[in-house]
CSV table of C-alpha atoms in Angstrom, one decimal:
chain,number,residue,atom,x,y,z
A,1,MET,CA,7.7,-20.0,-27.3
A,2,ASN,CA,4.4,-18.4,-28.7
A,3,GLY,CA,5.5,-14.6,-27.0
A,4,ASP,CA,8.5,-15.3,-29.5
A,5,MET,CA,6.1,-15.6,-32.4
A,6,LYS,CA,5.0,-12.3,-34.5
A,7,ALA,CA,1.7,-11.0,-33.4
A,8,VAL,CA,-1.0,-10.1,-35.8
A,9,LEU,CA,-4.2,-8.3,-34.8
A,10,VAL,CA,-7.6,-10.0,-36.5
A,11,VAL,CA,-10.7,-8.0,-36.0
A,12,PHE,CA,-13.2,-10.7,-37.8
A,13,LYS,CA,-16.6,-12.4,-36.9
A,14,ASP,CA,-17.5,-14.6,-40.0
A,15,LYS,CA,-16.5,-18.0,-38.6
A,16,GLU,CA,-16.1,-19.4,-41.9
A,17,LYS,CA,-13.6,-16.3,-43.3
A,18,LEU,CA,-11.9,-17.0,-39.7
A,19,SER,CA,-10.8,-20.3,-39.9
A,20,ILE,CA,-9.2,-19.1,-43.0
A,21,VAL,CA,-7.0,-16.5,-41.7
A,22,ASN,CA,-6.2,-18.6,-38.8
A,23,GLU,CA,-5.1,-21.8,-41.0
A,24,VAL,CA,-3.1,-19.5,-43.1
A,25,LEU,CA,-1.7,-17.2,-40.0
A,26,ALA,CA,-0.7,-20.7,-38.3
A,27,GLU,CA,0.9,-21.6,-41.6
A,28,GLN,CA,2.9,-18.9,-41.7
A,29,ALA,CA,4.2,-18.8,-38.1
A,30,TYR,CA,2.4,-16.1,-37.1
A,31,ARG,CA,0.4,-15.9,-33.2
A,32,VAL,CA,-2.7,-14.5,-33.6
A,33,VAL,CA,-4.3,-12.0,-31.4
A,34,MET,CA,-8.5,-11.6,-32.0
A,35,ALA,CA,-10.8,-8.6,-31.2
A,36,SER,CA,-14.5,-8.5,-32.2
A,37,ASN,CA,-15.7,-5.0,-30.9
A,38,SER,CA,-14.1,-1.0,-31.4
A,39,ASN,CA,-13.0,-1.1,-27.4
A,40,GLU,CA,-11.0,-4.5,-27.3
A,41,THR,CA,-9.1,-3.6,-31.0
A,42,ARG,CA,-8.3,-0.5,-29.3
A,43,LEU,CA,-7.4,-1.9,-26.2
A,44,LYS,CA,-5.3,-4.9,-27.6
A,45,PHE,CA,-3.4,-2.5,-30.4
A,46,SER,CA,-1.8,-0.1,-27.4
A,47,ASN,CA,-0.7,-3.4,-25.1
A,48,GLU,CA,1.1,-5.3,-27.8
A,49,ASN,CA,3.7,-4.9,-31.2
A,50,PHE,CA,1.7,-5.8,-33.6
A,51,VAL,CA,3.5,-6.8,-37.1
A,52,MET,CA,-0.2,-7.1,-39.1
A,53,VAL,CA,-3.7,-5.8,-38.7
A,54,ILE,CA,-6.4,-7.6,-40.3
A,55,MET,CA,-9.8,-5.7,-40.4
A,56,ASP,CA,-13.0,-6.6,-41.3
A,57,MET,CA,-14.6,-3.7,-42.3
A,58,ASP,CA,-17.9,-4.2,-42.3
A,59,ILE,CA,-18.3,-4.8,-38.5
A,60,PRO,CA,-20.9,-2.5,-37.1
A,61,GLY,CA,-19.5,-0.8,-34.4
A,62,ILE,CA,-16.1,-0.5,-35.8
A,63,HIS,CA,-14.7,2.2,-37.3
A,64,ALA,CA,-12.0,1.0,-39.6
A,65,GLN,CA,-10.8,4.5,-40.9
A,66,GLU,CA,-10.6,6.2,-37.7
A,67,PHE,CA,-8.4,3.1,-36.3
A,68,VAL,CA,-6.1,3.1,-39.2
A,69,ASP,CA,-5.9,6.9,-39.1
A,70,GLY,CA,-5.3,6.5,-35.1
A,71,ILE,CA,-1.9,3.9,-35.8
A,72,ARG,CA,-0.8,6.2,-38.9
A,73,ARG,CA,-1.0,9.3,-36.5
A,74,LYS,CA,0.9,7.8,-33.5
A,75,GLU,CA,3.2,6.0,-36.3
A,76,SER,CA,4.4,9.7,-37.7
A,77,LEU,CA,4.5,11.0,-34.3
A,78,ARG,CA,7.0,8.1,-33.5
A,79,ASN,CA,9.0,9.0,-36.2
A,80,ILE,CA,8.5,5.5,-37.7
A,81,ASN,CA,9.6,4.9,-41.4
A,82,ARG,CA,7.6,1.9,-42.3
A,83,ASN,CA,3.9,2.1,-41.4
A,84,ILE,CA,2.5,-0.7,-40.6
A,85,PRO,CA,0.9,-3.2,-42.8
A,86,VAL,CA,-3.3,-3.1,-42.6
A,87,LEU,CA,-5.6,-5.4,-44.4
A,88,ILE,CA,-9.2,-4.4,-45.2
A,89,VAL,CA,-11.6,-6.9,-45.6
A,90,SER,CA,-14.8,-5.7,-47.0
A,91,ALA,CA,-17.9,-6.4,-50.0
A,92,ASN,CA,-17.6,-2.8,-51.0
A,93,SER,CA,-14.3,-1.8,-52.6
A,94,VAL,CA,-15.4,1.2,-53.8
A,95,ASP,CA,-15.9,2.3,-50.2
A,96,PHE,CA,-12.3,1.0,-49.4
A,97,SER,CA,-11.2,3.5,-52.0
A,98,GLU,CA,-13.1,7.0,-50.6
A,99,GLN,CA,-11.6,6.0,-47.2
A,100,PHE,CA,-8.3,4.6,-47.6
A,101,THR,CA,-6.4,4.8,-50.6
A,102,HIS,CA,-4.7,7.7,-49.0
A,103,PHE,CA,-3.3,5.6,-46.3
A,104,GLU,CA,0.6,3.9,-47.1
A,105,ASN,CA,0.4,-0.1,-46.9
A,106,VAL,CA,-3.2,-0.5,-46.4
A,107,LYS,CA,-5.0,-2.9,-48.6
A,108,PHE,CA,-8.1,-4.5,-49.7
A,109,LEU,CA,-9.4,-7.9,-49.7
A,110,PRO,CA,-13.1,-8.8,-51.1
A,111,SER,CA,-14.8,-10.2,-48.2
A,112,ASP,CA,-15.8,-13.5,-49.9
A,113,PHE,CA,-11.9,-14.1,-50.2
A,114,ASP,CA,-10.5,-18.0,-50.1
A,115,LYS,CA,-7.7,-19.7,-48.9
A,116,MET,CA,-5.1,-19.0,-51.8
A,117,GLU,CA,-6.5,-15.2,-52.3
A,118,PHE,CA,-5.7,-14.5,-48.6
A,119,LYS,CA,-2.2,-16.2,-48.7
A,120,LYS,CA,-1.7,-14.3,-51.8
A,121,LYS,CA,-2.6,-10.9,-50.3
A,122,LEU,CA,-0.2,-11.3,-47.1
A,123,LEU,CA,2.9,-12.2,-49.8
A,124,THR,CA,1.9,-8.5,-51.2
A,125,PHE,CA,3.1,-7.3,-47.7
A,126,SER,CA,6.3,-8.7,-47.8
A,127,GLY,CA,7.4,-8.1,-51.9
A,128,ASN,CA,6.2,-6.4,-55.3
A,129,SER,CA,2.7,-7.9,-55.8
A,130,ASN,CA,3.6,-8.1,-59.6
A,131,VAL,CA,7.2,-9.9,-59.0
A,132,ILE,CA,4.8,-12.3,-56.9
A,133,SER,CA,2.3,-13.0,-59.1
A,134,GLU,CA,5.3,-13.5,-62.2
A,135,ASN,CA,6.8,-15.9,-59.8
A,136,THR,CA,3.8,-17.7,-58.9
A,137,ARG,CA,3.7,-21.1,-60.9
A,138,LYS,CA,0.7,-23.4,-60.9
A,139,ILE,CA,1.2,-27.5,-60.8
A,140,GLU,CA,-0.8,-29.9,-62.4
A,141,GLU,CA,-1.6,-33.2,-60.4
A,142,GLY,CA,0.7,-36.0,-61.6
A,143,GLU,CA,3.3,-33.0,-62.8
A,144,TYR,CA,7.3,-33.3,-61.7
A,145,LEU,CA,8.0,-30.1,-60.0
A,146,ILE,CA,11.4,-30.9,-59.5
A,147,THR,CA,13.6,-33.9,-61.9
A,148,GLU,CA,16.3,-35.7,-59.8
A,149,GLY,CA,19.1,-34.8,-62.2
A,150,GLY,CA,17.8,-31.8,-63.3
A,151,THR,CA,20.1,-28.2,-63.0
A,152,GLY,CA,17.4,-25.9,-61.5
A,153,THR,CA,18.6,-24.1,-59.1
A,154,GLU,CA,15.6,-22.7,-57.6
A,155,LEU,CA,13.5,-22.9,-54.2
A,156,PHE,CA,10.0,-23.5,-54.6
A,157,TRP,CA,7.3,-22.5,-51.4
A,158,VAL,CA,4.1,-24.5,-51.7
A,159,LEU,CA,1.2,-22.4,-51.5
A,160,SER,CA,-1.1,-25.2,-51.8
A,161,GLY,CA,-1.8,-28.8,-53.0
A,162,GLN,CA,0.4,-31.6,-52.1
A,163,PHE,CA,3.8,-32.8,-53.3
A,164,VAL,CA,5.7,-36.4,-52.8
A,165,ILE,CA,9.5,-36.2,-52.6
A,166,THR,CA,11.6,-39.6,-54.4
A,167,LYS,CA,14.6,-40.6,-55.5
A,168,LEU,CA,16.4,-43.2,-57.5
A,169,ASN,CA,17.6,-46.5,-55.7
A,170,HIS,CA,20.0,-49.4,-57.0
A,171,ASP,CA,17.6,-51.5,-58.3
A,172,ASN,CA,16.0,-47.9,-60.5
A,173,GLN,CA,12.9,-48.0,-57.9
A,174,ASN,CA,11.9,-44.2,-57.3
A,175,VAL,CA,12.0,-44.5,-53.4
A,176,ILE,CA,9.6,-41.9,-51.3
A,177,LEU,CA,11.5,-40.3,-49.2
A,178,GLY,CA,9.0,-38.1,-47.6
A,179,GLU,CA,5.3,-35.3,-48.8
A,180,VAL,CA,5.9,-31.7,-48.7
A,181,PHE,CA,2.7,-29.7,-47.5
A,182,PRO,CA,1.3,-25.8,-48.2
A,183,GLY,CA,4.1,-23.2,-45.7
A,184,GLU,CA,6.5,-25.4,-45.8
A,185,LEU,CA,10.3,-25.0,-49.0
A,186,VAL,CA,11.4,-27.5,-51.4
A,187,GLY,CA,14.6,-27.3,-53.1
A,188,GLU,CA,16.3,-26.4,-50.9
A,189,MET,CA,19.5,-28.4,-51.5
A,190,SER,CA,20.5,-26.9,-55.1
A,191,PHE,CA,19.2,-24.0,-53.9
A,192,LEU,CA,21.9,-24.0,-51.5
A,193,ASP,CA,24.8,-25.9,-52.9
A,194,ASN,CA,23.9,-24.8,-56.9
A,195,LEU,CA,24.5,-29.0,-57.3
A,196,PRO,CA,22.1,-31.2,-59.8
A,197,ARG,CA,19.0,-32.4,-58.0
A,198,SER,CA,19.4,-35.0,-55.4
A,199,ALA,CA,15.1,-36.1,-55.7
A,200,SER,CA,12.3,-35.8,-57.6
A,201,VAL,CA,9.4,-33.9,-56.4
A,202,ARG,CA,6.2,-34.5,-57.8
A,203,ALA,CA,2.4,-33.2,-57.1
A,204,THR,CA,0.0,-35.6,-56.2
A,205,MET,CA,-2.8,-33.1,-56.4
A,206,GLU,CA,-3.7,-29.6,-58.2
A,207,SER,CA,-0.8,-27.2,-56.3
A,208,GLU,CA,0.7,-24.0,-56.6
A,209,VAL,CA,4.2,-23.0,-55.4
A,210,LEU,CA,6.2,-19.4,-55.6
A,211,VAL,CA,9.7,-19.5,-56.9
A,212,ILE,CA,12.2,-17.7,-55.4
A,213,PRO,CA,15.2,-17.4,-57.5
A,214,HIS,CA,18.6,-18.5,-57.0
A,215,ARG,CA,20.3,-15.1,-57.6
A,216,LYS,CA,18.1,-13.9,-55.1
A,217,PHE,CA,20.3,-15.9,-52.7
A,218,ILE,CA,23.7,-15.5,-54.0
A,219,ASP,CA,22.7,-11.8,-53.4
A,220,VAL,CA,22.5,-12.3,-50.3
A,221,LEU,CA,25.4,-14.6,-49.5
A,222,ASP,CA,28.2,-12.8,-51.0
A,223,HIS,CA,27.2,-10.0,-47.8
A,224,GLN,CA,27.5,-12.9,-45.1
A,225,PRO,CA,31.5,-13.9,-43.9
A,226,ARG,CA,33.0,-17.1,-46.2
A,227,TRP,CA,32.5,-19.6,-43.2
A,228,PHE,CA,29.0,-19.0,-43.3
A,229,ARG,CA,29.1,-20.4,-47.1
A,230,SER,CA,30.9,-22.9,-46.2
A,231,LEU,CA,28.6,-24.2,-43.2
A,232,ILE,CA,26.0,-24.1,-45.9
A,233,GLN,CA,27.9,-26.3,-48.3
A,234,THR,CA,28.7,-28.8,-45.6
A,235,LEU,CA,25.1,-29.0,-44.2
A,236,SER,CA,23.8,-29.7,-47.9
A,237,GLN,CA,26.5,-32.8,-48.6
A,238,ARG,CA,25.3,-34.5,-45.4
A,239,LEU,CA,21.6,-34.0,-46.2
A,240,ARG,CA,22.3,-35.3,-49.9
A,241,LYS,CA,24.5,-38.7,-48.1
A,242,ALA,CA,21.5,-38.7,-46.1
A,243,ASP,CA,19.1,-38.6,-48.7
A,244,LEU,CA,21.0,-41.7,-50.6
A,245,LYS,CA,21.2,-43.9,-47.5
A,246,ILE,CA,17.5,-43.6,-47.1
A,247,SER,CA,17.0,-44.6,-50.7
A,248,GLN,CA,19.3,-47.5,-50.4
A,249,LYS,CA,16.5,-49.0,-47.9
A,250,PHE,CA,13.3,-50.4,-49.1
A,251,VAL,CA,10.3,-48.1,-47.7
A,252,GLN,CA,8.1,-47.7,-50.4
A,253,VAL,CA,8.4,-47.0,-54.0
A,254,ASP,CA,6.7,-44.7,-56.0
A,255,ASP,CA,5.6,-46.3,-59.8
A,256,ASP,CA,4.4,-42.7,-61.3
A,257,LYS,CA,6.6,-41.9,-64.1
A,258,PRO,CA,6.8,-38.0,-65.2
A,259,LYS,CA,4.4,-36.1,-66.9
A,260,LEU,CA,6.6,-33.2,-67.2
A,261,SER,CA,10.3,-31.8,-65.9
A,262,GLU,CA,12.1,-28.8,-64.8
A,263,GLU,CA,14.1,-27.6,-68.1
A,264,ASP,CA,17.8,-29.1,-67.8
């Protein structure tokens, strides 16, 4: 099963930062392949296809610029149109600018990064960084990201924090259906079927999400067969019915009241 996961070559020695890198990559379903010196780095890169390279520029004995130059020359010889993303970690942004600005798809991350900074930098490889920044939203503890019955259709990808999902039962009690953690999606049913929100989602701590607009999904859906749209609607209807049945059985009541709710 691990062989089916996208592999990332990580050339790193700082144990504290390496734990952050490993944690975030695991959340995003990447398989991490480690290297700690120049020979090991070249050997592993030549023996496997990687979707990304993350390299500490400041490790003694490893010439990051030469390594990246070698990658790009091989890609050019093989007529590869899209260069593999390379993330260079360093304490010196000036050195990075001097050595790497002429390379395509190579980005800089300061060596004192935290988990959120690393996660955002990963996102810039899969889309426009300005778009990502504009669509990142902070949610305060106790704030409702989604309110049951609301008409919003966005999908949310949790970057940090934690959320609880609740639904009103026949006694007008908020029944807890589940929790949402970093790396997970929430709001998928309205995103899929364009119907009102079936449950509420509240932050249990300060959190941050990436907002995925509904129109992006519609653009993709328009190019799919008609049966695919029907399949999505059927699955969404079944999930809504399942949530309704669960909410009628006493599990755990959430007495918290919304501070803010999404716009209707």
